[in-house]
PDB file of C-alpha atoms in Angstrom:
ATOM      1  CA  MET A 942       7.706 -13.795  -9.308  1.00  0.00           C
ATOM      2  CA  ASP A 943       4.179 -14.224  -7.949  1.00  0.00           C
ATOM      3  CA  THR A 944       2.295 -17.482  -8.305  1.00  0.00           C
ATOM      4  CA  PRO A 945      -0.573 -17.106 -10.813  1.00  0.00           C
ATOM      5  CA  LYS A 946      -3.994 -16.805  -9.192  1.00  0.00           C
ATOM      6  CA  GLU A 947      -6.623 -19.227 -10.424  1.00  0.00           C
ATOM      7  CA  ILE A 948      -9.798 -17.516 -11.679  1.00  0.00           C
ATOM      8  CA  PHE A 949     -12.999 -19.485 -11.964  1.00  0.00           C
ATOM      9  CA  LEU A 950     -15.762 -18.884 -14.504  1.00  0.00           C
ATOM     10  CA  LYS A 951     -18.241 -18.337 -11.645  1.00  0.00           C
ATOM     11  CA  ASP A 952     -16.102 -15.356 -10.515  1.00  0.00           C
ATOM     12  CA  TYR A 953     -15.925 -13.754 -13.970  1.00  0.00           C
ATOM     13  CA  LYS A 954     -17.610 -10.399 -14.501  1.00  0.00           C
ATOM     14  CA  LEU A 955     -17.828  -8.323 -17.633  1.00  0.00           C
ATOM     15  CA  PRO A 956     -15.199  -5.595 -17.845  1.00  0.00           C
ATOM     16  CA  ASP A 957     -16.286  -2.002 -17.327  1.00  0.00           C
ATOM     17  CA  TYR A 958     -14.227  -0.909 -20.346  1.00  0.00           C
ATOM     18  CA  TYR A 959     -13.354  -2.341 -23.756  1.00  0.00           C
ATOM     19  CA  PHE A 960     -10.380  -1.586 -25.987  1.00  0.00           C
ATOM     20  CA  ASP A 961     -11.328  -0.825 -29.584  1.00  0.00           C
ATOM     21  CA  THR A 962      -7.787  -0.457 -30.937  1.00  0.00           C
ATOM     22  CA  VAL A 963      -4.357  -0.945 -29.414  1.00  0.00           C
ATOM     23  CA  ASP A 964      -1.255   0.433 -31.139  1.00  0.00           C
ATOM     24  CA  LEU A 965       2.102  -0.589 -29.666  1.00  0.00           C
ATOM     25  CA  LYS A 966       5.603   0.641 -30.502  1.00  0.00           C
ATOM     26  CA  PHE A 967       8.689  -0.992 -29.025  1.00  0.00           C
ATOM     27  CA  SER A 968      12.141   0.604 -28.838  1.00  0.00           C
ATOM     28  CA  LEU A 969      14.546  -2.198 -27.983  1.00  0.00           C
ATOM     29  CA  GLY A 970      17.763  -1.282 -26.224  1.00  0.00           C
ATOM     30  CA  GLU A 971      20.619  -3.089 -24.513  1.00  0.00           C
ATOM     31  CA  GLU A 972      19.501  -2.094 -21.000  1.00  0.00           C
ATOM     32  CA  LYS A 973      15.799  -1.342 -21.380  1.00  0.00           C
ATOM     33  CA  THR A 974      12.825  -1.532 -23.699  1.00  0.00           C
ATOM     34  CA  ILE A 975      10.530   1.468 -24.144  1.00  0.00           C
ATOM     35  CA  VAL A 976       6.906   0.628 -24.915  1.00  0.00           C
ATOM     36  CA  CYS A 977       4.544   3.296 -26.276  1.00  0.00           C
ATOM     37  CA  SER A 978       0.891   2.290 -26.295  1.00  0.00           C
ATOM     38  CA  LYS A 979      -2.067   4.145 -27.747  1.00  0.00           C
ATOM     39  CA  ILE A 980      -5.398   2.595 -26.796  1.00  0.00           C
ATOM     40  CA  THR A 981      -8.910   3.591 -27.835  1.00  0.00           C
ATOM     41  CA  VAL A 982     -11.024   2.884 -24.753  1.00  0.00           C
ATOM     42  CA  PHE A 983     -14.791   2.871 -24.483  1.00  0.00           C
ATOM     43  CA  PRO A 984     -17.062   2.057 -21.562  1.00  0.00           C
ATOM     44  CA  ARG A 985     -19.246  -1.047 -21.687  1.00  0.00           C
ATOM     45  CA  VAL A 986     -22.084   1.134 -20.383  1.00  0.00           C
ATOM     46  CA  GLU A 987     -22.210   4.733 -21.635  1.00  0.00           C
ATOM     47  CA  GLY A 988     -21.608   7.158 -18.778  1.00  0.00           C
ATOM     48  CA  CYS A 989     -19.779   4.532 -16.706  1.00  0.00           C
ATOM     49  CA  SER A 990     -18.016   6.088 -13.719  1.00  0.00           C
ATOM     50  CA  SER A 991     -15.995   3.030 -12.664  1.00  0.00           C
ATOM     51  CA  PRO A 992     -12.228   3.293 -12.328  1.00  0.00           C
ATOM     52  CA  LEU A 993     -10.136   1.894 -15.166  1.00  0.00           C
ATOM     53  CA  VAL A 994      -7.670  -0.636 -13.728  1.00  0.00           C
ATOM     54  CA  LEU A 995      -4.813  -1.948 -15.870  1.00  0.00           C
ATOM     55  CA  ASN A 996      -2.613  -4.848 -14.817  1.00  0.00           C
ATOM     56  CA  GLY A 997       1.156  -4.763 -15.129  1.00  0.00           C
ATOM     57  CA  GLN A 998       4.279  -5.274 -13.097  1.00  0.00           C
ATOM     58  CA  ASP A 999       7.997  -4.593 -13.318  1.00  0.00           C
ATOM     59  CA  LEU A1000       7.272  -1.506 -15.425  1.00  0.00           C
ATOM     60  CA  LYS A1001       8.480   2.053 -14.975  1.00  0.00           C
ATOM     61  CA  LEU A1002       5.814   4.570 -15.977  1.00  0.00           C
ATOM     62  CA  VAL A1003       7.310   7.356 -18.079  1.00  0.00           C
ATOM     63  CA  SER A1004       4.135   9.205 -19.095  1.00  0.00           C
ATOM     64  CA  ILE A1005       0.382   8.839 -19.337  1.00  0.00           C
ATOM     65  CA  LYS A1006      -2.077  10.911 -21.381  1.00  0.00           C
ATOM     66  CA  VAL A1007      -5.835  10.898 -21.813  1.00  0.00           C
ATOM     67  CA  ASN A1008      -7.081  12.535 -25.007  1.00  0.00           C
ATOM     68  CA  SER A1009      -3.591  14.026 -25.563  1.00  0.00           C
ATOM     69  CA  LYS A1010      -3.562  15.673 -22.104  1.00  0.00           C
ATOM     70  CA  GLU A1011      -0.699  14.690 -19.785  1.00  0.00           C
ATOM     71  CA  LEU A1012      -2.032  13.417 -16.466  1.00  0.00           C
ATOM     72  CA  LYS A1013      -0.708  14.689 -13.141  1.00  0.00           C
ATOM     73  CA  GLU A1014       0.285  12.277 -10.364  1.00  0.00           C
ATOM     74  CA  GLU A1015      -2.983  12.960  -8.529  1.00  0.00           C
ATOM     75  CA  ASP A1016      -4.981  11.859 -11.621  1.00  0.00           C
ATOM     76  CA  PHE A1017      -3.913   8.200 -11.372  1.00  0.00           C
ATOM     77  CA  HIS A1018      -2.671   5.624  -8.888  1.00  0.00           C
ATOM     78  CA  LEU A1019       0.296   3.369  -9.577  1.00  0.00           C
ATOM     79  CA  ASP A1020       1.337   0.388  -7.475  1.00  0.00           C
ATOM     80  CA  PHE A1021       3.420  -2.732  -8.093  1.00  0.00           C
ATOM     81  CA  HIS A1022       0.627  -4.560  -9.956  1.00  0.00           C
ATOM     82  CA  HIS A1023      -1.828  -1.925 -11.255  1.00  0.00           C
ATOM     83  CA  LEU A1024      -2.259   1.430 -12.925  1.00  0.00           C
ATOM     84  CA  THR A1025      -5.632   2.894 -11.952  1.00  0.00           C
ATOM     85  CA  LEU A1026      -7.477   5.872 -13.401  1.00  0.00           C
ATOM     86  CA  PRO A1027     -10.043   6.601 -10.675  1.00  0.00           C
ATOM     87  CA  SER A1028     -12.071   9.026 -12.828  1.00  0.00           C
ATOM     88  CA  PRO A1029     -11.668   8.305 -16.541  1.00  0.00           C
ATOM     89  CA  PRO A1030     -13.819  10.174 -19.084  1.00  0.00           C
ATOM     90  CA  SER A1031     -17.412   8.934 -19.243  1.00  0.00           C
ATOM     91  CA  GLY A1032     -17.328   8.296 -23.002  1.00  0.00           C
ATOM     92  CA  ASN A1033     -14.762   7.039 -25.503  1.00  0.00           C
ATOM     93  CA  PHE A1034     -11.200   8.255 -24.986  1.00  0.00           C
ATOM     94  CA  ILE A1035      -7.630   7.740 -26.160  1.00  0.00           C
ATOM     95  CA  LEU A1036      -5.179   6.476 -23.540  1.00  0.00           C
ATOM     96  CA  GLU A1037      -1.466   6.878 -24.270  1.00  0.00           C
ATOM     97  CA  ILE A1038       1.068   5.240 -21.965  1.00  0.00           C
ATOM     98  CA  VAL A1039       4.855   5.147 -22.197  1.00  0.00           C
ATOM     99  CA  THR A1040       6.683   2.622 -20.016  1.00  0.00           C
ATOM    100  CA  GLU A1041      10.195   1.319 -19.587  1.00  0.00           C
ATOM    101  CA  ILE A1042      10.821  -2.387 -19.107  1.00  0.00           C
ATOM    102  CA  TYR A1043      14.068  -3.834 -17.818  1.00  0.00           C
ATOM    103  CA  PRO A1044      14.015  -7.438 -19.086  1.00  0.00           C
ATOM    104  CA  GLN A1045      17.245  -8.563 -17.386  1.00  0.00           C
TER     105      GLN A1045
END
């Protein structure tokens, strides 16, 4: 597990996006947990063209949708620590993500 990185107030910047609502559903199993999230996202500044970067690790991405449309692999970038949407919609949108977590 990585050592937490200290963040100082002087380094804080306002986020490019806010979450209005977050709905989570958990399906608990013996081997894995499936998490379904539905997030209403809106830009801090209307027309924002910044990437949306979400933190997370030790997750297996099952699916991702924006406004009910399934995204293709070229529409997002996934690495060990982040899920990035390089070109999210410029206005409000609904982000739906399904992940698997292996808590063992």
